[in-house]
Short mmCIF file of C-alpha atoms and ligand atoms in Angstrom, two decimals:
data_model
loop_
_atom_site.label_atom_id
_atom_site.label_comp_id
_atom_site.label_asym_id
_atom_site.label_seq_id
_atom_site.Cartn_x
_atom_site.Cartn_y
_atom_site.Cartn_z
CA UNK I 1 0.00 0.00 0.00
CA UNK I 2 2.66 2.22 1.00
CA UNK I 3 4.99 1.40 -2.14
CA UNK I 4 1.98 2.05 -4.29
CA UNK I 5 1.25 5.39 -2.75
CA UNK I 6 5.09 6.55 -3.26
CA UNK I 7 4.64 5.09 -6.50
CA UNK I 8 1.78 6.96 -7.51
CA UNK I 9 3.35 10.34 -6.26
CA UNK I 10 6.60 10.17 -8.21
CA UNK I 11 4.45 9.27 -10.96
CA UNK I 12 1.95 12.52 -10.39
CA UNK I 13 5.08 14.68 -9.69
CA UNK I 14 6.81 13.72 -12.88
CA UNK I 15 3.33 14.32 -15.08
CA UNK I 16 3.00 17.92 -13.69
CA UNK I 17 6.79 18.44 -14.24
CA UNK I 18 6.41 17.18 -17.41
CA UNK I 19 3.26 19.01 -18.42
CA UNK I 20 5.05 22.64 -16.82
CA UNK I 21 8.00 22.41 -19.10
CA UNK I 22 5.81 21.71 -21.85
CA UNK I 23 3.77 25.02 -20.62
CA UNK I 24 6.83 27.19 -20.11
CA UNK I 25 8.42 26.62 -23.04
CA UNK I 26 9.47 29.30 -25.24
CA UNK I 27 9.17 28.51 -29.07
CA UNK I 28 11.16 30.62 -31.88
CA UNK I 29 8.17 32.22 -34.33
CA UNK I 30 10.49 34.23 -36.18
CA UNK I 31 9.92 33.28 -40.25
CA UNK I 32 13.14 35.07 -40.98
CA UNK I 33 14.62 33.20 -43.91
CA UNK I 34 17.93 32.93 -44.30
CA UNK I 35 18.26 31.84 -47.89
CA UNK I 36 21.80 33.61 -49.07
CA UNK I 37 22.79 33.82 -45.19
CA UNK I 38 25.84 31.33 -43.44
CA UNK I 39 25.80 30.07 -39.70
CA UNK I 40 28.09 28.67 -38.33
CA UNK I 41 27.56 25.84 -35.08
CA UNK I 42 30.69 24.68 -32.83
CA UNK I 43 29.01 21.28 -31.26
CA UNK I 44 26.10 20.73 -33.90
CA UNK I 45 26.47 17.25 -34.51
CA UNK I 46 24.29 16.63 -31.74
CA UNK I 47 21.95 18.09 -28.46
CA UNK I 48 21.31 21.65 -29.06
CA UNK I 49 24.19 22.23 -31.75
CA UNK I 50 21.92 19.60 -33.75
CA UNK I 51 19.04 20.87 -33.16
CA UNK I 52 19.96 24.71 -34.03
CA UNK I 53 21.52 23.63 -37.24
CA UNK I 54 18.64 21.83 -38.56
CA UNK I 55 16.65 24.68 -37.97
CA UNK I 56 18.89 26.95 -39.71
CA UNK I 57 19.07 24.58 -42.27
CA UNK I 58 15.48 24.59 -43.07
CA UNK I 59 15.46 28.19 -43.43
CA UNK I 60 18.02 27.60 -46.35
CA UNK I 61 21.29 29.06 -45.11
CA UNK I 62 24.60 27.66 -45.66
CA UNK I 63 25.14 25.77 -41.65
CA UNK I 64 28.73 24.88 -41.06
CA UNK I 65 28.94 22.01 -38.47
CA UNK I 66 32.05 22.92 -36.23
CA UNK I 67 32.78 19.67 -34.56
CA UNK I 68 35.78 17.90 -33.31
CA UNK I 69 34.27 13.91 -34.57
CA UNK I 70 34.76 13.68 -38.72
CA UNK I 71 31.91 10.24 -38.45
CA UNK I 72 29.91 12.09 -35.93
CA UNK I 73 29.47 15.14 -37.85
CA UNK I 74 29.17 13.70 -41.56
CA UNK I 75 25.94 11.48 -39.79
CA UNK I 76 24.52 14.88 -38.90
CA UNK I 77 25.17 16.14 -42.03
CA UNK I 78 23.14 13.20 -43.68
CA UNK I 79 20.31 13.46 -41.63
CA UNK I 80 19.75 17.23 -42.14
CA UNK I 81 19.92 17.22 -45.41
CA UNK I 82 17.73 14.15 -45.86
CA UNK I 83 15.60 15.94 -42.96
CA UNK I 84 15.68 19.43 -44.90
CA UNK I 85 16.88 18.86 -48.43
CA UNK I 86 19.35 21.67 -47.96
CA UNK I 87 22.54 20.58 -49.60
CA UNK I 88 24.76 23.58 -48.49
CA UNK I 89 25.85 22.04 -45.31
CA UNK I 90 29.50 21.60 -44.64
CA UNK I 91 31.37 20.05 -42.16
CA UNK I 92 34.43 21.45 -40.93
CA UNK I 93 36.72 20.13 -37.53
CA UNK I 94 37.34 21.60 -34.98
CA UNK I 95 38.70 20.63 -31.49
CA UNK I 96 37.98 23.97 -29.04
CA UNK I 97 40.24 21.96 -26.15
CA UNK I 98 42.93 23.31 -28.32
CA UNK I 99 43.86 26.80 -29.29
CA UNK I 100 46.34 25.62 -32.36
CA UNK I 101 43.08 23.54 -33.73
CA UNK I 102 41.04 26.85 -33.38
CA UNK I 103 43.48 28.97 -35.12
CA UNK I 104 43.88 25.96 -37.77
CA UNK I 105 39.66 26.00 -37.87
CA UNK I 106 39.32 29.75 -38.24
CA UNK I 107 41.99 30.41 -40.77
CA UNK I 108 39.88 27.59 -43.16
CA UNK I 109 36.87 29.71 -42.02
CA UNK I 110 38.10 32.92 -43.24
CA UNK I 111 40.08 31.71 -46.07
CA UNK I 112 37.54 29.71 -47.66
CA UNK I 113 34.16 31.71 -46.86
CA UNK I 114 32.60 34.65 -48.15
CA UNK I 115 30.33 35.44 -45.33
CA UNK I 116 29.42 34.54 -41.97
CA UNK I 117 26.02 35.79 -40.43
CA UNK I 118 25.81 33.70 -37.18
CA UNK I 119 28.15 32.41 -35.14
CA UNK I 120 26.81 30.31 -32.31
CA UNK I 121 29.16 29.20 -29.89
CA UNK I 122 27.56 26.15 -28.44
CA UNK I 123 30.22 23.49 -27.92
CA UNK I 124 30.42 22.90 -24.26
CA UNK I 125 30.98 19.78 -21.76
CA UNK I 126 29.73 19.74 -17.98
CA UNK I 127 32.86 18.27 -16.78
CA UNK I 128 35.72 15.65 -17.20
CA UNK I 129 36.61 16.48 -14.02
CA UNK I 130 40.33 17.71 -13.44
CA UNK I 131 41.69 17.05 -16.96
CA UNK I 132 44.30 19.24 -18.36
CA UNK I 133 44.45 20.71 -21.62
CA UNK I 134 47.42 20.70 -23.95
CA UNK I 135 47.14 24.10 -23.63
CA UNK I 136 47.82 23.46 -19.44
CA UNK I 137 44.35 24.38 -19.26
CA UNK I 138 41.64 23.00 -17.11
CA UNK I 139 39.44 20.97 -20.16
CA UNK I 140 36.32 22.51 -19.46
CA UNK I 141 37.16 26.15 -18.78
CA UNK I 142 39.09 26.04 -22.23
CA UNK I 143 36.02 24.21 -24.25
CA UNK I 144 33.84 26.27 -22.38
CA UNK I 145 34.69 29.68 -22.60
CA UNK I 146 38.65 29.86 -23.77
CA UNK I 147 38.07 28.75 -27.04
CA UNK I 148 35.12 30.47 -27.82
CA UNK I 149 36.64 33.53 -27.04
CA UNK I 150 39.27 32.65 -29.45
CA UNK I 151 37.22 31.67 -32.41
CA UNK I 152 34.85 34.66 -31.99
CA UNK I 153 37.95 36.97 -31.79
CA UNK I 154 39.23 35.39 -35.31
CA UNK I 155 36.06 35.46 -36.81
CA UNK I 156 35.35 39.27 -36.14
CA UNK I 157 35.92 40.79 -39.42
CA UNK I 158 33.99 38.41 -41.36
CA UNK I 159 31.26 38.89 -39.07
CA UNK I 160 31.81 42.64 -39.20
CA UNK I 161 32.08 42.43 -43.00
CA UNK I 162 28.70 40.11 -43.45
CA UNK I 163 26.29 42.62 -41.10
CA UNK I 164 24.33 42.80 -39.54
CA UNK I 165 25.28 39.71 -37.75
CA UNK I 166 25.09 37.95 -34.79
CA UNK I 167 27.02 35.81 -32.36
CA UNK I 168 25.12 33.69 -29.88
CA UNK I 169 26.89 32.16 -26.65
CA UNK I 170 25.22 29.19 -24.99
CA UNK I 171 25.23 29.81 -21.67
CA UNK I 172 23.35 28.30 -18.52
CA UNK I 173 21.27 29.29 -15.46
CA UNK I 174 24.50 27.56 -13.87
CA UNK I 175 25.85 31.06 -13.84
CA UNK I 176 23.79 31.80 -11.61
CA UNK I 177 25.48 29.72 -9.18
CA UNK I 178 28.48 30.92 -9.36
CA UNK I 179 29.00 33.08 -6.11
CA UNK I 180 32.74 31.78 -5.63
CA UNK I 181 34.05 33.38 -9.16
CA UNK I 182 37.16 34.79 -9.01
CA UNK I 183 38.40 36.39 -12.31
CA UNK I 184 42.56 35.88 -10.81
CA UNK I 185 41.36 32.24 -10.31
CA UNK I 186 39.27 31.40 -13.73
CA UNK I 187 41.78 29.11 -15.41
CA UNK I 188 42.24 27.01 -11.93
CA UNK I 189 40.30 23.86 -11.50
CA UNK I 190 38.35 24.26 -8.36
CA UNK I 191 35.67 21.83 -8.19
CA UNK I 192 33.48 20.20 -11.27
CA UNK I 193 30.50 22.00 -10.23
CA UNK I 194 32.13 25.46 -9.24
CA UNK I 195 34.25 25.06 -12.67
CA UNK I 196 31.32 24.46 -14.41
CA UNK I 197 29.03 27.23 -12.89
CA UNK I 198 32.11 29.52 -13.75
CA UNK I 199 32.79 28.84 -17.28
CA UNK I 200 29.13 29.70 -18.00
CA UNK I 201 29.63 32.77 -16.17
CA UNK I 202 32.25 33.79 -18.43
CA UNK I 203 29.98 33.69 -21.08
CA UNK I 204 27.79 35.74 -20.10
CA UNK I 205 30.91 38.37 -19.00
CA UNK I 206 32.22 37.82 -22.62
CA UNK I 207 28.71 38.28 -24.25
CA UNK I 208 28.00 42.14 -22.06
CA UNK I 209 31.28 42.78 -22.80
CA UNK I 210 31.98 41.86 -26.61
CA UNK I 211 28.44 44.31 -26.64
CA UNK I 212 30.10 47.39 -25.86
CA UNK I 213 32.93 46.92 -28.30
CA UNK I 214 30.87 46.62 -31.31
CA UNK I 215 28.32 49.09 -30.55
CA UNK I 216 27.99 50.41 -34.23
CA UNK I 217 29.16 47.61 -36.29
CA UNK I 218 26.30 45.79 -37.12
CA UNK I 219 27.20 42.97 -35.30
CA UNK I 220 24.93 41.93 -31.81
CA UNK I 221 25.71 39.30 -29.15
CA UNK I 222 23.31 37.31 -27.12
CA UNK I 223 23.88 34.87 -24.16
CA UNK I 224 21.36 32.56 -22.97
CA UNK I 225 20.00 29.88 -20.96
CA UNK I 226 18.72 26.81 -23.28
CA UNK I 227 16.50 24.80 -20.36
CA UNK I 228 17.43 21.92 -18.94
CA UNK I 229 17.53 19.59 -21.67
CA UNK I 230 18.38 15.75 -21.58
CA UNK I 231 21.64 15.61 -24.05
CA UNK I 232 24.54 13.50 -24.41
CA UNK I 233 26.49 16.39 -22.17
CA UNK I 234 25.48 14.39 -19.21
CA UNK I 235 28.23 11.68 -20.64
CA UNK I 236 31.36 13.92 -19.84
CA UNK I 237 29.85 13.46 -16.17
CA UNK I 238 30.44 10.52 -13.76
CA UNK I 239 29.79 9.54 -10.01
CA UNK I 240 27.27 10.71 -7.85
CA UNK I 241 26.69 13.96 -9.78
CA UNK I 242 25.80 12.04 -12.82
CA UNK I 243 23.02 10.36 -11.58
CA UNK I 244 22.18 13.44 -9.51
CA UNK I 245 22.16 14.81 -12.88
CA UNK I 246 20.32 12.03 -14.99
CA UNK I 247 17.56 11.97 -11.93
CA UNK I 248 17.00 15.95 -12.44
CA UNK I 249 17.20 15.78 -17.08
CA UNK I 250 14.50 13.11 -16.40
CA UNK I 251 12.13 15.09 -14.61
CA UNK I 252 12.68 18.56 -15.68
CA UNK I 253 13.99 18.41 -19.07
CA UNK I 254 12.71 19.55 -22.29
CA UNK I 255 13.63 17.58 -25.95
CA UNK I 256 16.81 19.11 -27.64
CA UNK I 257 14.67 20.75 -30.22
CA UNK I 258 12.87 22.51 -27.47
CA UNK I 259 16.02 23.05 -26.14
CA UNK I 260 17.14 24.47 -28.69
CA UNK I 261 14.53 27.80 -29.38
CA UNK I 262 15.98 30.12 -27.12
CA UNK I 263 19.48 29.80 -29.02
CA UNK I 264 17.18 29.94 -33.03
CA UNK I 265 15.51 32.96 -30.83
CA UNK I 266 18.73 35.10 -30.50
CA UNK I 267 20.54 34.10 -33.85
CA UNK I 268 16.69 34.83 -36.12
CA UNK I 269 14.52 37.00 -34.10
CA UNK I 270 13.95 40.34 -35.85
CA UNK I 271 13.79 43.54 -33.58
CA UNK I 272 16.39 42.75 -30.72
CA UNK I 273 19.42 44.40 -31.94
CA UNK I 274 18.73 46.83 -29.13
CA UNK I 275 19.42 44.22 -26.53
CA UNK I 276 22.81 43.13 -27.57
CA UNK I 277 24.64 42.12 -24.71
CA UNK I 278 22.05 40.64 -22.75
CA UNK I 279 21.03 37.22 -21.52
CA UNK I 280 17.84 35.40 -22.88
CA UNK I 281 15.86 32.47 -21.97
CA UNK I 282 12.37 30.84 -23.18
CA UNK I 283 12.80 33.42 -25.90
CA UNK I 284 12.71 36.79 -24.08
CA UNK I 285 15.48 38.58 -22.48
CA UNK I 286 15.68 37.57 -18.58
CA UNK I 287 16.88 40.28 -15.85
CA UNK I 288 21.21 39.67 -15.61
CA UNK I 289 21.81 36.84 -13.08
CA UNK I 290 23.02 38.66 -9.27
CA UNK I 291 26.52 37.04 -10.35
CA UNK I 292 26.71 38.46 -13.81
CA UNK I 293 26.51 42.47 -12.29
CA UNK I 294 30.00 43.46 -11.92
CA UNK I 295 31.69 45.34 -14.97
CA UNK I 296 34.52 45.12 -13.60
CA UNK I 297 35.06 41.20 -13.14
CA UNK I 298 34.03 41.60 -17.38
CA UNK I 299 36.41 43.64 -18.36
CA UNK I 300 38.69 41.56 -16.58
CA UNK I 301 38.11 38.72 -17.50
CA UNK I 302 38.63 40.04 -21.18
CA UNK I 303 41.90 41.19 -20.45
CA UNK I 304 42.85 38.10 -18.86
CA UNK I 305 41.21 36.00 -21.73
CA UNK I 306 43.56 38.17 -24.35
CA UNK I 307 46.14 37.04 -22.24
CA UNK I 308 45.83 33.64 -22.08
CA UNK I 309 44.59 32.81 -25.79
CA UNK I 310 47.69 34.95 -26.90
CA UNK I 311 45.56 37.22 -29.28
N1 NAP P 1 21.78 20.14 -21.70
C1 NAP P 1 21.52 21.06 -20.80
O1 NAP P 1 20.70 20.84 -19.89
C2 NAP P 1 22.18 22.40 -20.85
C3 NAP P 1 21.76 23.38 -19.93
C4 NAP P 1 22.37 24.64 -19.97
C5 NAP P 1 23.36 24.91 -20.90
N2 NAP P 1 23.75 23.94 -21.79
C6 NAP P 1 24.81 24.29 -22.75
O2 NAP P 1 24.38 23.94 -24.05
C7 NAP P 1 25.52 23.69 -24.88
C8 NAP P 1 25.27 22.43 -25.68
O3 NAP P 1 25.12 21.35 -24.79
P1 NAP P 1 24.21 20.06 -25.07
O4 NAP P 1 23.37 19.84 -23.87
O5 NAP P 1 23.57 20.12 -26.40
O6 NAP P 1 25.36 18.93 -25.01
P2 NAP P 1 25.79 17.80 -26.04
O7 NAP P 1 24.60 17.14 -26.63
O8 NAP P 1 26.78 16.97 -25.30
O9 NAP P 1 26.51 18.64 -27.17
C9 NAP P 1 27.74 19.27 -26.93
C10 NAP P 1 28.47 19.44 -28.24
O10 NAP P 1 29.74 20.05 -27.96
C11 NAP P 1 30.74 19.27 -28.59
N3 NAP P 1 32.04 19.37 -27.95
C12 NAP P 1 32.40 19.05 -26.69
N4 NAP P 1 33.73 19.23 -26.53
C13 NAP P 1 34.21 19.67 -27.72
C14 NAP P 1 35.50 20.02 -28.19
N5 NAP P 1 36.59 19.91 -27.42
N6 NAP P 1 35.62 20.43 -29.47
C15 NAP P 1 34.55 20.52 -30.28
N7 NAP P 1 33.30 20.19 -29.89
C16 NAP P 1 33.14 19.76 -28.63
C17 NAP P 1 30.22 17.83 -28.52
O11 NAP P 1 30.94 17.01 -29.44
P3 NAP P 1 30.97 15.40 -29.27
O12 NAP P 1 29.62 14.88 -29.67
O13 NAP P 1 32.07 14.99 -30.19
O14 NAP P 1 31.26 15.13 -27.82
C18 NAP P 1 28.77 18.09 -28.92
O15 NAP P 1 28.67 18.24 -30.30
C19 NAP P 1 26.71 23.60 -23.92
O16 NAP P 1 27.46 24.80 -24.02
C20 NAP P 1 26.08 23.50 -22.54
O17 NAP P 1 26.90 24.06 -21.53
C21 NAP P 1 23.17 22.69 -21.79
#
């Protein structure tokens, strides 16, 4: 009797969970077509990176899948263009847990494309716990926020030259949570949560701050929260945390093409040049996380991010 009773109430719990996700969900309307237009994904052979891709795919522009797996990426390739009949996608590797592949990755970029009208920075991993780098880098502070950086710095004046454009950083609510962030300590491995929390943090510090410098170029930046969204991310997690982790994606998670809108939402949506810089979630610009309020820990870090990525 008992059992049944507990039974019954994780069952209840996990319909209205279900059925509030589906409620709260922001979807992308925008129609903007983007025939004659190229993106450009880092992670898009699967999760969100898919997801965005195939979207922008169906809209007609050239999608370049920036992903560090040759196999992985050609499958995605196949399936969105037997999904969308787009043709024009291109595959092109890329490992951001190294700044020589980045440099490699953008030079192809630049050298062999005319345009670029969205960059979405996307590629990230939850953990891997305290694994260096070649770069002598914690893994996930480099993949997370390091490389992107980079790749956005190298990619400037084709982005400046194809506006208006946009760059999109996927970012979490996890940078919320990051009240121990210290800009002197941001390439030190603390803990897998705290470095996680952080490197999310630092994209939203990179997105306000990459704002302000192109105020009048044409070109707008957006950070965001995506959900939580059950993904193969929870794979570069192990131990307790990881089920921690599976138990939550299983009762609060959206799809990955849900998952997805908020980041279509920023790179599409017509009308919110005005609110480059800011963070976004469920499609709408949310109020800056407590964390994310200091100017000074931004321009910081972007000083300290020159540094370290040699620009
Ligand atoms: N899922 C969530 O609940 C959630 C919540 C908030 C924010 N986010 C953010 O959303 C973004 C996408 O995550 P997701 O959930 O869609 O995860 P995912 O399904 O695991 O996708 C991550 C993508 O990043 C790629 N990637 C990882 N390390 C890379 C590297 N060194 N070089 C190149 N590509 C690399 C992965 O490639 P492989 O397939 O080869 O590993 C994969 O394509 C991340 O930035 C994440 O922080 C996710």
């Amino acid at each position: 009797m008992v059992l049944c009773t507990v039974i019954l109430a994780v069952l209840a719990a996990y319909a209205i969970a279900k059925i509030y996700f589906k409620l709260t969900t922001g979807w992308c309307k925008s129609q903007t077509c983007l025939v004659g237009k190229t993106a450009l994904i880092t992670g898009a052979n699967t999760g969100i990176g898919y997801e965005t891709a195939l979207d922008f795919a169906k809209r007609g522009a050239r999608v370049i899948l920036a992903c560090r797996s040759k196999s992985k990426a050609e499958e995605a390739r196949s399936r969105i263009i037997s999904e969308t009949g787009n043709e024009n996608i291109v595959v092109k590797i890329v490992d951001m847990a190294s700044f020589d592949s980045v440099r490699a990755f953008a030079r192809e970029i630049n050298e062999s494309e005319r345009r670029l009208d969205i960059l979405v920075n996307n590629a990230g991993i939850i953990s891997y716990g305290d694994r260096t780098s070649k770069d002598g880098l914690p893994l996930l502070i480099q993949t997370n926020h390091f490389s992107g950086f980079l790749l956005t710095h190298l990619l400037l004046d084709l982005l400046k030259k194809s506006a208006p454009s946009r760059i999109v950083n996927v970012s979490s609510l996890a940078a919320a949570f990051a009240t121990k962030f210290d800009v002197n300590q941001v390439e030190k491995h603390i803990s897998n949560g705290d470095d996680y929390n952080n490197s999310k943090l630092c994209n939203v510090y990179f997105t306000q701050e990459l704002a302000k410098k192109l105020k009048g170029t044409g070109v707008t930046v957006y950070s965001l929260h995506p959900g939580v969204i059950k993904t193969d991310i929870i794979n570069t997690m192990d131990g307790i945390r990881k089920i921690g982790f599976t138990l939550m994606m299983n009762f609060m998670s959206k799809n990955p093409e849900e998952g997805a809108q908020t980041t279509i939402y920023c790179s599409v949506a017509k009308g919110i040049e005005e609110l480059s810089g800011e963070h976004f979630a469920d499609c709408k610009r949310i109020k800056p996380y407590k964390t994310a309020l200091n100017e000074g820990a931004a321009k910081k870090l972007w000083e300290k991010s020159e540094r370290i990525v040699k620009l």
